[in-house]
CSV table of N, CA and C and ligand atoms in Angstrom, one decimal:
chain,number,residue,atom,x,y,z
A,134,MET,N,0.8,-1.2,0.0
A,134,MET,CA,0.0,0.0,0.0
A,134,MET,C,0.9,1.3,0.0
A,135,GLU,N,0.5,2.2,-0.8
A,135,GLU,CA,1.2,3.5,-0.9
A,135,GLU,C,1.1,4.2,0.5
A,136,THR,N,2.2,5.0,0.8
A,136,THR,CA,2.1,5.8,2.1
A,136,THR,C,0.9,6.7,2.0
A,137,GLY,N,0.2,6.7,3.1
A,137,GLY,CA,-1.0,7.6,3.2
A,137,GLY,C,-2.2,7.1,2.6
A,138,GLU,N,-2.1,5.9,1.9
A,138,GLU,CA,-3.3,5.3,1.3
A,138,GLU,C,-4.1,4.6,2.4
A,139,LYS,N,-5.4,4.8,2.3
A,139,LYS,CA,-6.3,4.2,3.4
A,139,LYS,C,-6.7,2.8,3.0
A,140,ALA,N,-6.6,1.9,4.0
A,140,ALA,CA,-7.1,0.5,3.7
A,140,ALA,C,-8.6,0.5,3.5
A,141,LEU,N,-9.1,-0.2,2.5
A,141,LEU,CA,-10.5,-0.2,2.2
A,141,LEU,C,-11.1,-1.7,2.4
A,142,PRO,N,-12.4,-1.8,2.7
A,142,PRO,CA,-13.0,-3.2,2.7
A,142,PRO,C,-12.9,-3.7,1.2
A,143,LYS,N,-12.8,-5.0,1.1
A,143,LYS,CA,-12.9,-5.7,-0.2
A,143,LYS,C,-14.2,-6.5,-0.3
A,144,VAL,N,-14.6,-6.8,-1.5
A,144,VAL,CA,-15.8,-7.6,-1.7
A,144,VAL,C,-15.4,-9.0,-2.2
A,145,ALA,N,-15.9,-10.0,-1.6
A,145,ALA,CA,-15.7,-11.4,-2.0
A,145,ALA,C,-17.0,-12.0,-2.3
A,146,VAL,N,-17.0,-13.0,-3.2
A,146,VAL,CA,-18.2,-13.8,-3.5
A,146,VAL,C,-17.8,-15.2,-3.3
A,147,VAL,N,-18.6,-15.9,-2.4
A,147,VAL,CA,-18.3,-17.4,-2.1
A,147,VAL,C,-19.5,-18.2,-2.3
A,148,VAL,N,-19.4,-19.5,-2.6
A,148,VAL,CA,-20.5,-20.2,-3.1
A,148,VAL,C,-20.7,-21.5,-2.3
A,149,PHE,N,-21.9,-21.7,-1.8
A,149,PHE,CA,-22.3,-23.1,-1.4
A,149,PHE,C,-22.7,-23.8,-2.6
A,150,VAL,N,-21.8,-24.7,-3.1
A,150,VAL,CA,-22.2,-25.6,-4.2
A,150,VAL,C,-22.8,-26.8,-3.5
A,151,VAL,N,-24.1,-27.0,-3.8
A,151,VAL,CA,-24.8,-28.1,-3.1
A,151,VAL,C,-25.1,-29.2,-4.0
A,152,LYS,N,-25.1,-30.4,-3.4
A,152,LYS,CA,-25.4,-31.7,-4.1
A,152,LYS,C,-26.1,-32.6,-3.1
A,153,GLY,N,-27.3,-32.9,-3.3
A,153,GLY,CA,-28.1,-33.6,-2.3
A,153,GLY,C,-28.1,-32.8,-1.0
A,154,ASN,N,-27.6,-33.5,0.1
A,154,ASN,CA,-27.5,-32.8,1.4
A,154,ASN,C,-26.1,-32.3,1.7
A,155,SER,N,-25.2,-32.3,0.7
A,155,SER,CA,-23.8,-32.0,0.9
A,155,SER,C,-23.4,-30.6,0.3
A,156,VAL,N,-22.3,-30.1,0.8
A,156,VAL,CA,-21.7,-28.9,0.3
A,156,VAL,C,-20.3,-29.1,0.0
A,157,LEU,N,-19.7,-28.3,-0.9
A,157,LEU,CA,-18.3,-28.5,-1.4
A,157,LEU,C,-17.4,-27.6,-0.5
A,158,LEU,N,-16.4,-28.2,0.1
A,158,LEU,CA,-15.5,-27.5,1.0
A,158,LEU,C,-14.1,-27.9,0.7
A,159,GLY,N,-13.1,-27.0,0.9
A,159,GLY,CA,-11.7,-27.3,0.7
A,159,GLY,C,-10.9,-26.7,1.8
A,160,LYS,N,-9.8,-27.4,2.2
A,160,LYS,CA,-9.0,-26.9,3.3
A,160,LYS,C,-8.0,-25.8,2.7
A,161,ARG,N,-8.1,-24.6,3.3
A,161,ARG,CA,-7.3,-23.5,2.8
A,161,ARG,C,-5.8,-23.6,3.0
A,162,ARG,N,-5.1,-23.1,2.0
A,162,ARG,CA,-3.6,-22.9,2.2
A,162,ARG,C,-3.3,-21.4,2.2
A,163,SER,N,-4.3,-20.5,1.9
A,163,SER,CA,-4.1,-19.1,2.0
A,163,SER,C,-3.8,-18.6,3.4
A,164,SER,N,-3.2,-17.5,3.6
A,164,SER,CA,-2.8,-17.1,4.9
A,164,SER,C,-4.0,-16.8,5.8
A,165,ILE,N,-5.1,-16.2,5.2
A,165,ILE,CA,-6.3,-16.0,6.0
A,165,ILE,C,-7.0,-17.3,6.1
A,166,GLY,N,-7.2,-17.8,7.3
A,166,GLY,CA,-7.9,-19.1,7.5
A,166,GLY,C,-7.1,-20.3,7.1
A,167,HIS,N,-5.8,-20.3,7.2
A,167,HIS,CA,-5.0,-21.4,6.8
A,167,HIS,C,-5.4,-22.7,7.5
A,168,SER,N,-5.5,-23.8,6.8
A,168,SER,CA,-5.8,-25.1,7.4
A,168,SER,C,-7.2,-25.2,7.9
A,169,THR,N,-8.1,-24.3,7.5
A,169,THR,CA,-9.5,-24.5,7.8
A,169,THR,C,-10.4,-24.7,6.6
A,170,PHE,N,-11.5,-25.4,6.8
A,170,PHE,CA,-12.4,-25.7,5.6
A,170,PHE,C,-13.2,-24.6,5.2
A,171,ALA,N,-13.2,-24.2,3.9
A,171,ALA,CA,-14.0,-23.1,3.4
A,171,ALA,C,-14.6,-23.4,2.1
A,172,LEU,N,-15.4,-22.4,1.7
A,172,LEU,CA,-16.2,-22.5,0.4
A,172,LEU,C,-15.3,-22.0,-0.7
A,173,PRO,N,-15.5,-22.5,-1.9
A,173,PRO,CA,-14.9,-21.9,-3.1
A,173,PRO,C,-15.3,-20.4,-3.2
A,174,GLY,N,-14.5,-19.6,-3.7
A,174,GLY,CA,-14.9,-18.2,-3.9
A,174,GLY,C,-13.6,-17.3,-4.0
A,175,GLY,N,-13.9,-16.0,-4.2
A,175,GLY,CA,-12.7,-15.1,-4.3
A,175,GLY,C,-13.2,-13.7,-4.5
A,176,HIS,N,-12.4,-12.8,-5.0
A,176,HIS,CA,-12.7,-11.4,-5.1
A,176,HIS,C,-13.6,-11.0,-6.3
A,177,LEU,N,-14.5,-10.2,-6.1
A,177,LEU,CA,-15.4,-9.6,-7.1
A,177,LEU,C,-14.5,-8.7,-8.0
A,178,GLU,N,-14.6,-9.0,-9.3
A,178,GLU,CA,-13.8,-8.1,-10.2
A,178,GLU,C,-14.6,-6.9,-10.7
A,179,PHE,N,-13.9,-5.9,-11.2
A,179,PHE,CA,-14.6,-4.7,-11.6
A,179,PHE,C,-15.6,-5.0,-12.7
A,180,GLY,N,-16.8,-4.6,-12.5
A,180,GLY,CA,-17.9,-4.7,-13.5
A,180,GLY,C,-18.6,-6.1,-13.5
A,181,GLU,N,-18.2,-7.0,-12.6
A,181,GLU,CA,-18.8,-8.3,-12.6
A,181,GLU,C,-20.1,-8.4,-11.7
A,182,SER,N,-21.0,-9.3,-12.2
A,182,SER,CA,-22.2,-9.6,-11.4
A,182,SER,C,-21.8,-10.6,-10.3
A,183,PHE,N,-22.6,-10.7,-9.2
A,183,PHE,CA,-22.4,-11.7,-8.2
A,183,PHE,C,-22.4,-13.1,-8.8
A,184,GLU,N,-23.4,-13.4,-9.7
A,184,GLU,CA,-23.6,-14.7,-10.3
A,184,GLU,C,-22.3,-15.0,-11.2
A,185,GLY,N,-21.9,-14.0,-11.9
A,185,GLY,CA,-20.7,-14.1,-12.8
A,185,GLY,C,-19.5,-14.5,-12.0
A,186,CYS,N,-19.3,-13.8,-10.9
A,186,CYS,CA,-18.1,-14.0,-10.1
A,186,CYS,C,-18.2,-15.4,-9.5
A,187,ALA,N,-19.4,-15.8,-9.0
A,187,ALA,CA,-19.6,-17.1,-8.4
A,187,ALA,C,-19.2,-18.2,-9.5
A,188,GLY,N,-19.7,-18.1,-10.7
A,188,GLY,CA,-19.4,-19.1,-11.7
A,188,GLY,C,-17.9,-19.1,-12.1
A,189,ARG,N,-17.3,-17.9,-12.2
A,189,ARG,CA,-15.9,-17.9,-12.5
A,189,ARG,C,-15.0,-18.5,-11.4
A,190,GLU,N,-15.3,-18.1,-10.2
A,190,GLU,CA,-14.4,-18.5,-9.1
A,190,GLU,C,-14.5,-20.1,-8.9
A,191,VAL,N,-15.8,-20.6,-9.0
A,191,VAL,CA,-15.9,-22.0,-8.8
A,191,VAL,C,-15.2,-22.8,-10.0
A,192,MET,N,-15.4,-22.2,-11.2
A,192,MET,CA,-14.7,-22.9,-12.3
A,192,MET,C,-13.2,-22.8,-12.2
A,193,GLU,N,-12.6,-21.6,-11.8
A,193,GLU,CA,-11.2,-21.5,-11.6
A,193,GLU,C,-10.6,-22.4,-10.5
A,194,GLU,N,-11.4,-22.5,-9.5
A,194,GLU,CA,-10.8,-23.3,-8.3
A,194,GLU,C,-11.1,-24.8,-8.3
A,195,THR,N,-12.2,-25.2,-9.0
A,195,THR,CA,-12.6,-26.6,-8.9
A,195,THR,C,-12.9,-27.2,-10.3
A,196,GLY,N,-13.0,-26.4,-11.3
A,196,GLY,CA,-13.4,-26.9,-12.6
A,196,GLY,C,-14.9,-27.3,-12.8
A,197,LEU,N,-15.7,-27.1,-11.7
A,197,LEU,CA,-17.1,-27.4,-11.8
A,197,LEU,C,-17.9,-26.3,-12.5
A,198,GLU,N,-18.9,-26.7,-13.2
A,198,GLU,CA,-19.8,-25.8,-13.9
A,198,GLU,C,-21.1,-25.7,-13.1
A,199,ILE,N,-21.5,-24.5,-12.6
A,199,ILE,CA,-22.6,-24.4,-11.7
A,199,ILE,C,-23.8,-23.7,-12.5
A,200,GLU,N,-25.0,-23.9,-11.9
A,200,GLU,CA,-26.2,-23.2,-12.4
A,200,GLU,C,-27.1,-22.9,-11.2
A,201,LYS,N,-28.2,-22.3,-11.6
A,201,LYS,CA,-29.2,-21.9,-10.5
A,201,LYS,C,-28.6,-21.1,-9.4
A,202,THR,N,-27.7,-20.2,-9.7
A,202,THR,CA,-27.0,-19.4,-8.7
A,202,THR,C,-27.9,-18.4,-8.1
A,203,THR,N,-28.1,-18.5,-6.8
A,203,THR,CA,-28.9,-17.5,-6.1
A,203,THR,C,-28.2,-16.9,-4.9
A,204,LEU,N,-28.6,-15.7,-4.5
A,204,LEU,CA,-28.0,-14.9,-3.4
A,204,LEU,C,-28.6,-15.4,-2.1
A,205,LEU,N,-27.8,-15.8,-1.1
A,205,LEU,CA,-28.3,-16.2,0.2
A,205,LEU,C,-28.2,-15.1,1.2
A,206,THR,N,-27.0,-14.6,1.4
A,206,THR,CA,-26.8,-13.6,2.5
A,206,THR,C,-25.4,-12.9,2.3
A,207,VAL,N,-25.2,-11.9,3.1
A,207,VAL,CA,-24.0,-11.1,3.1
A,207,VAL,C,-23.4,-11.0,4.5
A,208,THR,N,-22.1,-11.1,4.6
A,208,THR,CA,-21.5,-10.9,6.0
A,208,THR,C,-20.5,-9.7,5.9
A,209,ASN,N,-20.1,-9.2,7.0
A,209,ASN,CA,-19.2,-8.1,7.1
A,209,ASN,C,-18.2,-8.5,8.2
A,210,ASN,N,-17.0,-8.9,7.8
A,210,ASN,CA,-16.0,-9.4,8.7
A,210,ASN,C,-14.6,-8.8,8.6
A,211,VAL,N,-14.0,-8.5,9.8
A,211,VAL,CA,-12.6,-8.0,9.8
A,211,VAL,C,-11.7,-9.2,10.2
A,212,PHE,N,-10.7,-9.4,9.4
A,212,PHE,CA,-9.7,-10.5,9.7
A,212,PHE,C,-8.5,-9.9,10.3
A,213,ASN,N,-8.4,-10.0,11.6
A,213,ASN,CA,-7.2,-9.5,12.3
A,213,ASN,C,-6.1,-10.5,12.3
A,214,GLU,N,-6.4,-11.7,12.0
A,214,GLU,CA,-5.4,-12.8,12.2
A,214,GLU,C,-4.3,-12.9,11.1
A,215,SER,N,-4.6,-12.2,10.0
A,215,SER,CA,-3.7,-12.3,8.8
A,215,SER,C,-2.4,-11.4,9.1
A,216,PRO,N,-1.4,-11.6,8.2
A,216,PRO,CA,-0.2,-10.7,8.4
A,216,PRO,C,-0.6,-9.2,8.4
A,217,LYS,N,-1.5,-8.9,7.5
A,217,LYS,CA,-2.0,-7.5,7.4
A,217,LYS,C,-3.5,-7.6,7.7
A,218,PRO,N,-4.1,-6.8,8.6
A,218,PRO,CA,-5.5,-6.9,8.8
A,218,PRO,C,-6.3,-6.7,7.5
A,219,SER,N,-7.4,-7.4,7.3
A,219,SER,CA,-8.2,-7.1,6.1
A,219,SER,C,-9.7,-7.2,6.5
A,220,HIS,N,-10.5,-6.6,5.6
A,220,HIS,CA,-11.9,-6.4,5.9
A,220,HIS,C,-12.7,-6.9,4.7
A,221,TYR,N,-13.5,-7.8,4.8
A,221,TYR,CA,-14.3,-8.3,3.7
A,221,TYR,C,-15.8,-8.2,3.8
A,222,VAL,N,-16.4,-7.7,2.8
A,222,VAL,CA,-17.9,-7.8,2.7
A,222,VAL,C,-18.0,-9.1,1.8
A,223,THR,N,-18.6,-10.1,2.4
A,223,THR,CA,-18.6,-11.4,1.6
A,223,THR,C,-20.1,-11.7,1.2
A,224,VAL,N,-20.3,-12.0,0.0
A,224,VAL,CA,-21.6,-12.3,-0.6
A,224,VAL,C,-21.6,-13.8,-0.7
A,225,PHE,N,-22.6,-14.4,-0.1
A,225,PHE,CA,-22.8,-15.9,-0.1
A,225,PHE,C,-23.8,-16.3,-1.1
A,226,MET,N,-23.5,-17.1,-2.1
A,226,MET,CA,-24.4,-17.5,-3.1
A,226,MET,C,-24.6,-19.0,-2.9
A,227,ARG,N,-25.6,-19.6,-3.5
A,227,ARG,CA,-25.8,-21.0,-3.6
A,227,ARG,C,-26.0,-21.4,-5.0
A,228,ALA,N,-25.5,-22.6,-5.4
A,228,ALA,CA,-25.6,-23.1,-6.8
A,228,ALA,C,-25.6,-24.6,-6.8
A,229,THR,N,-26.1,-25.1,-7.9
A,229,THR,CA,-26.1,-26.6,-8.1
A,229,THR,C,-25.2,-26.9,-9.3
A,230,LEU,N,-24.9,-28.1,-9.5
A,230,LEU,CA,-24.0,-28.5,-10.6
A,230,LEU,C,-24.8,-28.7,-11.8
A,231,VAL,N,-24.3,-28.3,-12.9
A,231,VAL,CA,-24.9,-28.5,-14.3
A,231,VAL,C,-24.9,-30.1,-14.5
A,232,ASP,N,-23.8,-30.7,-14.1
A,232,ASP,CA,-23.7,-32.2,-14.3
A,232,ASP,C,-23.4,-32.8,-12.9
A,233,PRO,N,-24.4,-33.3,-12.2
A,233,PRO,CA,-24.1,-33.8,-10.8
A,233,PRO,C,-23.0,-34.9,-10.7
A,234,SER,N,-22.7,-35.5,-11.8
A,234,SER,CA,-21.6,-36.5,-11.8
A,234,SER,C,-20.2,-35.9,-11.9
A,235,GLN,N,-20.2,-34.6,-12.2
A,235,GLN,CA,-18.8,-34.0,-12.4
A,235,GLN,C,-18.1,-33.9,-11.1
A,236,ARG,N,-16.8,-34.3,-11.1
A,236,ARG,CA,-16.0,-34.3,-9.9
A,236,ARG,C,-15.1,-33.0,-9.8
A,237,PRO,N,-15.0,-32.5,-8.5
A,237,PRO,CA,-14.1,-31.3,-8.4
A,237,PRO,C,-12.7,-31.6,-8.6
A,238,GLU,N,-11.9,-30.7,-9.2
A,238,GLU,CA,-10.5,-30.8,-9.3
A,238,GLU,C,-9.8,-29.7,-8.5
A,239,ASN,N,-8.7,-30.0,-8.0
A,239,ASN,CA,-8.0,-29.0,-7.2
A,239,ASN,C,-7.1,-28.1,-8.1
A,240,LEU,N,-7.7,-27.1,-8.8
A,240,LEU,CA,-7.0,-26.4,-9.8
A,240,LEU,C,-6.1,-25.3,-9.3
A,241,GLU,N,-6.2,-24.9,-8.0
A,241,GLU,CA,-5.3,-23.9,-7.4
A,241,GLU,C,-4.7,-24.5,-6.2
A,242,PRO,N,-3.8,-25.5,-6.4
A,242,PRO,CA,-3.3,-26.3,-5.2
A,242,PRO,C,-2.4,-25.4,-4.3
A,243,GLU,N,-2.0,-24.3,-4.7
A,243,GLU,CA,-1.2,-23.4,-3.8
A,243,GLU,C,-2.2,-22.7,-2.8
A,244,LYS,N,-3.5,-22.7,-3.1
A,244,LYS,CA,-4.5,-22.0,-2.3
A,244,LYS,C,-5.3,-23.0,-1.5
A,245,CYS,N,-5.3,-24.3,-1.9
A,245,CYS,CA,-6.3,-25.3,-1.3
A,245,CYS,C,-5.7,-26.7,-1.3
A,246,GLU,N,-6.0,-27.5,-0.3
A,246,GLU,CA,-5.4,-28.9,-0.2
A,246,GLU,C,-6.3,-29.8,-1.1
A,247,GLY,N,-7.5,-29.4,-1.4
A,247,GLY,CA,-8.4,-30.3,-2.3
A,247,GLY,C,-9.8,-30.1,-1.9
A,248,TRP,N,-10.7,-30.4,-2.8
A,248,TRP,CA,-12.1,-30.2,-2.6
A,248,TRP,C,-12.8,-31.5,-2.3
A,249,ASP,N,-13.8,-31.5,-1.4
A,249,ASP,CA,-14.7,-32.7,-1.2
A,249,ASP,C,-16.1,-32.3,-0.8
A,250,TRP,N,-17.0,-33.3,-0.9
A,250,TRP,CA,-18.4,-33.0,-0.5
A,250,TRP,C,-18.5,-33.4,0.9
A,251,PHE,N,-19.2,-32.6,1.7
A,251,PHE,CA,-19.5,-32.9,3.1
A,251,PHE,C,-20.9,-32.7,3.4
A,252,ASP,N,-21.5,-33.7,4.1
A,252,ASP,CA,-22.9,-33.7,4.5
A,252,ASP,C,-23.1,-32.5,5.5
A,253,TRP,N,-24.1,-31.7,5.2
A,253,TRP,CA,-24.4,-30.5,6.0
A,253,TRP,C,-24.5,-30.8,7.5
A,254,LEU,N,-25.0,-32.1,7.9
A,254,LEU,CA,-25.1,-32.4,9.3
A,254,LEU,C,-23.8,-33.1,9.8
A,255,ASN,N,-22.8,-33.1,9.0
A,255,ASN,CA,-21.5,-33.7,9.5
A,255,ASN,C,-20.4,-33.0,8.8
A,256,LEU,N,-20.3,-31.7,9.2
A,256,LEU,CA,-19.3,-30.8,8.6
A,256,LEU,C,-17.9,-31.1,9.2
A,257,PRO,N,-16.8,-30.9,8.4
A,257,PRO,CA,-15.5,-31.1,8.9
A,257,PRO,C,-15.0,-30.0,9.9
A,258,ASN,N,-14.0,-30.3,10.6
A,258,ASN,CA,-13.4,-29.3,11.6
A,258,ASN,C,-11.9,-29.1,11.2
A,259,PRO,N,-11.4,-27.9,11.5
A,259,PRO,CA,-12.1,-26.7,11.8
A,259,PRO,C,-12.6,-26.0,10.6
A,260,LEU,N,-13.8,-25.4,10.7
A,260,LEU,CA,-14.3,-24.6,9.6
A,260,LEU,C,-13.7,-23.2,9.6
A,261,PHE,N,-13.5,-22.6,8.5
A,261,PHE,CA,-13.1,-21.2,8.4
A,261,PHE,C,-14.0,-20.4,9.3
A,262,TRP,N,-13.4,-19.5,10.2
A,262,TRP,CA,-14.3,-19.0,11.2
A,262,TRP,C,-15.5,-18.2,10.8
A,263,PRO,N,-15.5,-17.5,9.6
A,263,PRO,CA,-16.7,-16.8,9.2
A,263,PRO,C,-17.8,-17.8,8.9
A,264,LEU,N,-17.4,-19.0,8.4
A,264,LEU,CA,-18.4,-20.1,8.1
A,264,LEU,C,-18.9,-20.7,9.4
A,265,GLU,N,-17.9,-20.9,10.3
A,265,GLU,CA,-18.3,-21.5,11.6
A,265,GLU,C,-19.3,-20.6,12.4
A,266,LYS,N,-19.1,-19.3,12.3
A,266,LYS,CA,-20.0,-18.3,12.9
A,266,LYS,C,-21.4,-18.5,12.3
A,267,MET,N,-21.4,-18.6,11.0
A,267,MET,CA,-22.8,-18.7,10.3
A,267,MET,C,-23.5,-20.0,10.8
A,268,VAL,N,-22.7,-21.1,10.8
A,268,VAL,CA,-23.3,-22.4,11.1
A,268,VAL,C,-23.8,-22.4,12.5
A,269,ARG,N,-23.0,-21.8,13.4
A,269,ARG,CA,-23.4,-21.7,14.9
A,269,ARG,C,-24.7,-20.8,15.1
A,270,SER,N,-24.8,-19.8,14.1
A,270,SER,CA,-26.0,-19.0,14.3
A,270,SER,C,-27.3,-19.6,13.7
A,271,GLY,N,-27.1,-20.8,13.2
A,271,GLY,CA,-28.3,-21.6,12.7
A,271,GLY,C,-28.5,-21.4,11.2
A,272,PHE,N,-27.6,-20.7,10.5
A,272,PHE,CA,-27.7,-20.5,9.1
A,272,PHE,C,-27.7,-21.8,8.3
A,273,ASN,N,-28.6,-21.9,7.4
A,273,ASN,CA,-28.7,-23.2,6.6
A,273,ASN,C,-28.8,-22.8,5.1
A,274,PRO,N,-27.8,-23.2,4.3
A,274,PRO,CA,-27.9,-22.8,2.9
A,274,PRO,C,-29.0,-23.5,2.1
A,275,PHE,N,-29.5,-24.6,2.6
A,275,PHE,CA,-30.5,-25.3,1.9
A,275,PHE,C,-31.9,-24.7,2.1
A,276,THR,N,-32.1,-23.9,3.2
A,276,THR,CA,-33.4,-23.3,3.4
A,276,THR,C,-33.4,-21.8,3.4
A,277,ASN,N,-32.2,-21.1,3.5
A,277,ASN,CA,-32.2,-19.7,3.5
A,277,ASN,C,-32.3,-19.1,2.1
A,278,ASP,N,-33.5,-19.2,1.5
A,278,ASP,CA,-33.6,-18.7,0.1
A,278,ASP,C,-35.0,-18.6,-0.2
A,279,ASP,N,-35.3,-18.5,-1.5
A,279,ASP,CA,-36.6,-18.3,-2.0
A,279,ASP,C,-37.3,-19.7,-2.2
A,280,GLY,N,-36.6,-20.7,-1.8
A,280,GLY,CA,-37.2,-22.1,-1.8
A,280,GLY,C,-37.3,-22.8,-3.1
A,281,ASN,N,-36.7,-22.3,-4.2
A,281,ASN,CA,-36.9,-22.9,-5.5
A,281,ASN,C,-35.7,-23.7,-6.0
A,282,ILE,N,-34.9,-24.2,-5.0
A,282,ILE,CA,-33.7,-24.9,-5.5
A,282,ILE,C,-34.0,-26.2,-6.2
A,283,ASN,N,-35.1,-26.8,-5.8
A,283,ASN,CA,-35.5,-28.1,-6.5
A,283,ASN,C,-36.4,-28.0,-7.7
A,284,ASP,N,-36.5,-26.7,-8.2
A,284,ASP,CA,-37.4,-26.5,-9.3
A,284,ASP,C,-36.9,-27.3,-10.5
B,96,8DG,P1,-8.8,-14.3,-6.0
B,96,8DG,O1,-7.6,-13.4,-5.8
B,96,8DG,O2,-8.6,-15.6,-6.7
B,96,8DG,O3,-10.0,-13.5,-6.6
B,96,8DG,O4,-9.3,-14.6,-4.5
B,96,8DG,P2,-9.0,-15.8,-3.6
B,96,8DG,O5,-7.5,-15.9,-3.2
B,96,8DG,O6,-9.6,-17.1,-4.1
B,96,8DG,O7,-9.8,-15.3,-2.3
B,96,8DG,P3,-10.3,-16.1,-1.0
B,96,8DG,O8,-9.4,-15.8,0.1
B,96,8DG,O9,-10.6,-17.5,-1.3
B,96,8DG,O10,-11.7,-15.3,-0.7
B,96,8DG,C1,-11.8,-14.0,-0.5
B,96,8DG,C2,-12.2,-13.7,1.0
B,96,8DG,O11,-13.6,-14.1,1.2
B,96,8DG,C3,-11.5,-14.4,2.1
B,96,8DG,O12,-10.2,-13.9,2.2
B,96,8DG,C4,-12.4,-14.1,3.2
B,96,8DG,C5,-13.8,-14.1,2.6
B,96,8DG,N1,-14.5,-15.4,2.9
B,96,8DG,C6,-15.4,-15.5,3.9
B,96,8DG,N2,-15.9,-16.8,4.0
B,96,8DG,C7,-15.3,-17.5,3.0
B,96,8DG,C8,-15.3,-18.8,2.6
B,96,8DG,O13,-16.1,-19.7,3.1
B,96,8DG,N3,-14.5,-19.2,1.5
B,96,8DG,C9,-13.7,-18.3,0.9
B,96,8DG,N4,-13.0,-18.7,-0.1
B,96,8DG,N5,-13.6,-17.0,1.3
B,96,8DG,C10,-14.4,-16.6,2.3
B,96,8DG,O14,-15.7,-14.6,4.7
B,97,MG,MG1,-10.6,-18.6,-3.1
């Protein structure tokens, strides 16, 4: 950061890719949340829609093609644990697979140990803390929506 430049919040879009009762999670290798299980996702690019960002990030990180992408919720979190504090407004989306038989690939192995499906009632530990906070508050990606996922 340039001297005198003010740190600003960033916008991230992350995705609950759902299949049956499961969600896709990967163990992070990034400094924020290292070794914790998190959703695929990343930074919103200039001019991008939330849906567009969700599809691009899931494709870049897992190779999976998603559809029926809907907005679930937004969080506002400050990450003090990283080398440099950061602040994210994170947009949580939900999507399904175009082809439910498609398997996730670990396309950014420097950022993630690998992707796998986890039953919502049997999530792995430790979860990335923003996700852990949501789960503890009772948030459920299968029901927090307009109810049309099985259309
Ligand atoms: P990019 O440069 O490829 O666009 O980004 P990235 O390297 O893939 O970013 P990221 O760290 O995976 O995601 C951006 C931020 O989103 C992350 O630092 C904090 C916030 N975030 C949450 N919850 C989650 C989550 O469950 N998964 C991911 N990936 N990010 C999350 O608040
Ligand atoms: Mg990411």
